[in-house]
CSV table of N, CA and C in Angstrom, one decimal:
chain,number,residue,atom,x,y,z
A,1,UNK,N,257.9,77.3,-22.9
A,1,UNK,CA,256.9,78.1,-22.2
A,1,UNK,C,257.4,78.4,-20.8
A,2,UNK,N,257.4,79.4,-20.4
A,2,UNK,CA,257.6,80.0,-19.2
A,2,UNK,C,256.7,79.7,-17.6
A,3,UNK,N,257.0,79.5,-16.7
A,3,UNK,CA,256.3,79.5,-16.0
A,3,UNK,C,255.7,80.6,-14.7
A,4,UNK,N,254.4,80.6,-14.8
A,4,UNK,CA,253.9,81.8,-14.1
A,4,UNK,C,253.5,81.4,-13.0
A,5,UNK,N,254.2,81.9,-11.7
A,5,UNK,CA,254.6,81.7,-10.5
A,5,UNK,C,253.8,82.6,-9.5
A,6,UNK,N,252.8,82.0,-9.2
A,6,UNK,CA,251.8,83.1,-8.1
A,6,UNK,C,252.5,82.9,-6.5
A,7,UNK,N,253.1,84.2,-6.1
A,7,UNK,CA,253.6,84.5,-4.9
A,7,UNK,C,252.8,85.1,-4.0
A,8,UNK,N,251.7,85.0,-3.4
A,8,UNK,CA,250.5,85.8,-2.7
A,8,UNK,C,250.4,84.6,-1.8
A,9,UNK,N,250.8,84.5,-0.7
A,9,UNK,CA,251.0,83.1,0.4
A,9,UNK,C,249.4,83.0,0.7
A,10,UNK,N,248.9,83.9,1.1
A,10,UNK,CA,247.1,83.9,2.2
A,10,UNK,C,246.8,83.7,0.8
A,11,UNK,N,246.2,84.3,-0.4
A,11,UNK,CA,245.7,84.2,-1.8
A,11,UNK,C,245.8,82.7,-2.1
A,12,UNK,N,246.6,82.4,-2.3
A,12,UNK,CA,247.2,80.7,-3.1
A,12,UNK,C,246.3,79.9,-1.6
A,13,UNK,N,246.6,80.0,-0.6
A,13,UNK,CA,246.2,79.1,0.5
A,13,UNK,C,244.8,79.1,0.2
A,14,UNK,N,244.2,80.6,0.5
A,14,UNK,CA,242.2,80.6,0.2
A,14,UNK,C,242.1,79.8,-0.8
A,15,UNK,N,242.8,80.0,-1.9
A,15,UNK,CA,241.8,79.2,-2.9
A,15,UNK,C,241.7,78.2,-2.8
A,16,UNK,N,243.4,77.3,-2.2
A,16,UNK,CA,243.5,76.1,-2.7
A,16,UNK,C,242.6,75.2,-1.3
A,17,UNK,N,242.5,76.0,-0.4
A,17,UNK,CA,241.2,75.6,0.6
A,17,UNK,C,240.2,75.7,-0.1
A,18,UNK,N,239.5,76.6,-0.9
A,18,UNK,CA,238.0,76.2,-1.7
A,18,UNK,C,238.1,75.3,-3.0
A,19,UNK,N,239.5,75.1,-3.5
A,19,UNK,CA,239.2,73.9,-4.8
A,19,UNK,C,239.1,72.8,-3.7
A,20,UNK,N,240.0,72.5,-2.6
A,20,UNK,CA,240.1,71.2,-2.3
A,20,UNK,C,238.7,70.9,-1.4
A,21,UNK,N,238.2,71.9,-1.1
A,21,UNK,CA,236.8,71.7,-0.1
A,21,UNK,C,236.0,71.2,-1.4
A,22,UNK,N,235.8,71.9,-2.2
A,22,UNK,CA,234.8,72.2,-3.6
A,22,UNK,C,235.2,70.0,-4.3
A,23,UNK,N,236.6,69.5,-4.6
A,23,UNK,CA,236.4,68.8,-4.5
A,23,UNK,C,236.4,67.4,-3.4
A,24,UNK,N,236.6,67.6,-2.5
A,24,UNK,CA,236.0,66.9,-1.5
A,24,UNK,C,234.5,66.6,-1.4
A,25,UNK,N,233.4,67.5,-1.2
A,25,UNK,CA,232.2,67.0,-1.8
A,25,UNK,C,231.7,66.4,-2.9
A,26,UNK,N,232.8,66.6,-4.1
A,26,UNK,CA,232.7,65.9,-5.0
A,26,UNK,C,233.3,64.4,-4.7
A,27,UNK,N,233.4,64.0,-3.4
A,27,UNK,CA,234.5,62.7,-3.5
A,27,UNK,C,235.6,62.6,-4.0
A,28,UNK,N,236.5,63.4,-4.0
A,28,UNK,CA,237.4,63.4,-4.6
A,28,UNK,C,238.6,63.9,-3.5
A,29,UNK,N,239.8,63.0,-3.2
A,29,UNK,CA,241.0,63.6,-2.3
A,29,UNK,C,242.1,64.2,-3.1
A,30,UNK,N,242.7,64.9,-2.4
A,30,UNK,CA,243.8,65.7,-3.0
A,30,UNK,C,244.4,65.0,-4.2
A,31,UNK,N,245.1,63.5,-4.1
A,31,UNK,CA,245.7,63.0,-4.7
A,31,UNK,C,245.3,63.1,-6.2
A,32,UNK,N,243.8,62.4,-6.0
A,32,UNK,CA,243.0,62.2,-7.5
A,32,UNK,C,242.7,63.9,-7.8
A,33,UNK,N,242.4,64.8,-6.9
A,33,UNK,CA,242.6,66.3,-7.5
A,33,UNK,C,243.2,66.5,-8.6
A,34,UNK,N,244.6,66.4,-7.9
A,34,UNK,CA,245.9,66.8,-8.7
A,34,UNK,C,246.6,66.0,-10.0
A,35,UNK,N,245.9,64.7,-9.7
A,35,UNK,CA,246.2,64.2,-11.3
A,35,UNK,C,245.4,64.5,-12.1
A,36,UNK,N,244.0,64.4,-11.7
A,36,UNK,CA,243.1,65.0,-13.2
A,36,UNK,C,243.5,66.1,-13.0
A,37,UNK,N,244.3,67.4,-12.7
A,37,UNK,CA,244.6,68.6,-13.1
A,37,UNK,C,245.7,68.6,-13.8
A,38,UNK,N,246.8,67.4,-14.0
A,38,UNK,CA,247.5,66.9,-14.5
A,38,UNK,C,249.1,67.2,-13.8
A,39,UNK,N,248.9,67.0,-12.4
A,39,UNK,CA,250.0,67.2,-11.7
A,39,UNK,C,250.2,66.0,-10.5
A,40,UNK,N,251.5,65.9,-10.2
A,40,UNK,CA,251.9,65.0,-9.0
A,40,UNK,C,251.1,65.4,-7.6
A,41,UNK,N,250.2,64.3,-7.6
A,41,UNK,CA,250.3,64.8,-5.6
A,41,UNK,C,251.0,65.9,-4.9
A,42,UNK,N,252.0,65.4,-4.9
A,42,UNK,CA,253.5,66.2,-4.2
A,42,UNK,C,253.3,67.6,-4.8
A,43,UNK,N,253.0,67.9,-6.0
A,43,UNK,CA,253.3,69.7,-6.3
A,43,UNK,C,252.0,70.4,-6.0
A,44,UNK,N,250.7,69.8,-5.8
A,44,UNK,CA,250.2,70.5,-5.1
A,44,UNK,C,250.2,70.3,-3.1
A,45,UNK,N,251.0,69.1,-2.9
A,45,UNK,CA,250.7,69.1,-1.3
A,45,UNK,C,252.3,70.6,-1.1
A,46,UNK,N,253.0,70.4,-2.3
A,46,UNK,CA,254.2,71.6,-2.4
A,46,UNK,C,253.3,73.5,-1.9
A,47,UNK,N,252.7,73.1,-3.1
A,47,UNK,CA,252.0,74.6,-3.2
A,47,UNK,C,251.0,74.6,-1.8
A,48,UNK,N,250.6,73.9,-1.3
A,48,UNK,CA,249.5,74.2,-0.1
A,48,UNK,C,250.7,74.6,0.7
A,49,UNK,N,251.7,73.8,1.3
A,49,UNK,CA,252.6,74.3,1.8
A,49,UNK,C,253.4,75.7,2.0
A,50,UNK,N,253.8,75.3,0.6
A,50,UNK,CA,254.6,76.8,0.7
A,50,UNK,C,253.7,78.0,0.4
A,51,UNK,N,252.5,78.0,-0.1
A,51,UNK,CA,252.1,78.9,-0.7
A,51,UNK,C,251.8,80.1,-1.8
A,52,UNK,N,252.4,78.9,-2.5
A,52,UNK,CA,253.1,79.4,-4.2
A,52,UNK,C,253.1,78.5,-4.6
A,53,UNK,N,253.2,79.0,-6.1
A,53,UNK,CA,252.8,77.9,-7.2
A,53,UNK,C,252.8,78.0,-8.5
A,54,UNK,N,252.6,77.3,-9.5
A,54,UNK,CA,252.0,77.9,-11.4
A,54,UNK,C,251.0,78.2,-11.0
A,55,UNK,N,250.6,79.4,-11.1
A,55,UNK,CA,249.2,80.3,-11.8
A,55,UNK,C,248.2,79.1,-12.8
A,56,UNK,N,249.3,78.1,-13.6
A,56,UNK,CA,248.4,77.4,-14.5
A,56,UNK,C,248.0,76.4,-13.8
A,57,UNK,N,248.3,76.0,-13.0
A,57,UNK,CA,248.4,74.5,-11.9
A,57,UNK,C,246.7,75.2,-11.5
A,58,UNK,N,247.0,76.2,-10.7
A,58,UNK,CA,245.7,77.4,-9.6
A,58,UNK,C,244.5,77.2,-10.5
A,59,UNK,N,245.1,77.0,-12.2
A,59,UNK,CA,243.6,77.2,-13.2
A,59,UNK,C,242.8,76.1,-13.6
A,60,UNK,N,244.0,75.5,-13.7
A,60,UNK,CA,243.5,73.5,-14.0
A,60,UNK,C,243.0,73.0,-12.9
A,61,UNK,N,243.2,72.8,-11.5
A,61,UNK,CA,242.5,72.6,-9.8
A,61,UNK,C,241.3,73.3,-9.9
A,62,UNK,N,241.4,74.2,-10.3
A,62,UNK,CA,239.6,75.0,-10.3
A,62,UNK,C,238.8,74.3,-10.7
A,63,UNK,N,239.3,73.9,-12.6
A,63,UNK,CA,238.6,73.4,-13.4
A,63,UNK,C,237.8,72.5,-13.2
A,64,UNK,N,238.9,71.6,-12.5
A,64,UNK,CA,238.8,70.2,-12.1
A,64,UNK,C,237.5,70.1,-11.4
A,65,UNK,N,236.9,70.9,-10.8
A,65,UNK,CA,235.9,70.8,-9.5
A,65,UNK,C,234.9,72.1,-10.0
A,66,UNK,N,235.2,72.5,-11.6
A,66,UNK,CA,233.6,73.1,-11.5
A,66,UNK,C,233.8,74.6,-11.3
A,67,UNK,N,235.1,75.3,-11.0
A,67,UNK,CA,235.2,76.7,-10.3
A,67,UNK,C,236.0,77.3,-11.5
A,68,UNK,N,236.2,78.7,-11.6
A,68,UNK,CA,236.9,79.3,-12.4
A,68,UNK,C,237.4,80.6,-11.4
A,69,UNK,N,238.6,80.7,-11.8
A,69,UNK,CA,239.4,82.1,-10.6
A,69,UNK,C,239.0,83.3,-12.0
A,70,UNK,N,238.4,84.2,-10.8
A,70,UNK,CA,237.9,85.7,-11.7
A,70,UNK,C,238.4,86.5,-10.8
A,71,UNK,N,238.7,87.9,-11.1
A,71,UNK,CA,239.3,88.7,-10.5
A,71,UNK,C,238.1,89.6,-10.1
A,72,UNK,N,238.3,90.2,-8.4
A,72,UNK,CA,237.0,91.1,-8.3
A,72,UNK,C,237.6,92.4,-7.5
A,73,UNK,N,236.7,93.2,-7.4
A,73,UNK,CA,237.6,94.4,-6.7
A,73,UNK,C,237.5,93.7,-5.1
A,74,UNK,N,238.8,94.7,-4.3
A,74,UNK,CA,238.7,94.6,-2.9
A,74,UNK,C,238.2,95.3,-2.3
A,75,UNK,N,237.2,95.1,-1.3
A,75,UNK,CA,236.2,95.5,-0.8
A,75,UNK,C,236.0,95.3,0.1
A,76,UNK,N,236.4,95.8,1.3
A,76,UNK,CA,236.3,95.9,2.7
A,76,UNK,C,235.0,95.3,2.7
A,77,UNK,N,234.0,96.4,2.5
A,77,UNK,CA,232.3,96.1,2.8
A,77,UNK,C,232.1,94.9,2.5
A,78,UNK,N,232.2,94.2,1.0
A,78,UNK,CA,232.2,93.4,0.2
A,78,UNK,C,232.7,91.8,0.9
A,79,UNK,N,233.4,92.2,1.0
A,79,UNK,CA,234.1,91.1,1.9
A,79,UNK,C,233.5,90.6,3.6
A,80,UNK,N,233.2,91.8,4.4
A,80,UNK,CA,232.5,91.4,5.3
A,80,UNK,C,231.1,91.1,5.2
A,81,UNK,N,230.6,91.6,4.3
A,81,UNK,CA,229.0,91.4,3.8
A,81,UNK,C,228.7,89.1,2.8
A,82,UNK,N,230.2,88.8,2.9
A,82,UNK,CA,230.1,87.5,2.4
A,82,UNK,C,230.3,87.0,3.6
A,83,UNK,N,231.0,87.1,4.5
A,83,UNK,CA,231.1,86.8,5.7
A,83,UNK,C,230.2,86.3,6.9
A,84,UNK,N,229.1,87.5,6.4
A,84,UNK,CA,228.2,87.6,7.5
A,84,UNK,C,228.5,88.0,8.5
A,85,UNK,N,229.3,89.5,8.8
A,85,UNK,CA,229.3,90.0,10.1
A,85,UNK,C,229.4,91.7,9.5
A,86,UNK,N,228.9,92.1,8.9
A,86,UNK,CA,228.1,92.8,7.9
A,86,UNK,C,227.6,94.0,8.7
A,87,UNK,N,226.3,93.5,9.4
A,87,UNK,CA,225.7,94.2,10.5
A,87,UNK,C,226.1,93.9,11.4
């Protein structure tokens, strides 16, 4: 099986700031994140770093804490209206 390699440095960083926030209130630190997602510590403290990573790694860390990665349109408006600076 091949592996699918997400190159998007800001994209990979956002998320992996909302799985690791998402499980932090869960009690849970990076470490135990990344094994129940079924990976070393080290490949995801890799991917925060560099900002790249398996796309499958990105799907299993979601999982792990409850979240699922969905694709949405880009949306200027959309985006500052989540923000709150909207008006």
């Amino acid at each position: 099986m091949s592996r699918r390699t997400f190159h998007e440095p800001d994209t990979v960083r956002q998320l992996l700031d909302q799985i690791t926030a998402a499980a932090a209130k869960q009690g849970l630190d990076e470490q135990a994140l990344a094994r129940r997602a079924g990976a070393a510590p080290e490949t995801l403290s890799r991917m925060k770093a560099r900002g790249h990573g398996d796309f499958g790694l990105l799907v299993r860390l979601a999982r792990v804490v409850g979240l699922k990665l969905v694709a949405v349109p880009d949306d200027a408006a959309l985006d500052a209206l989540r923000r709150g600076d909207f008006f």
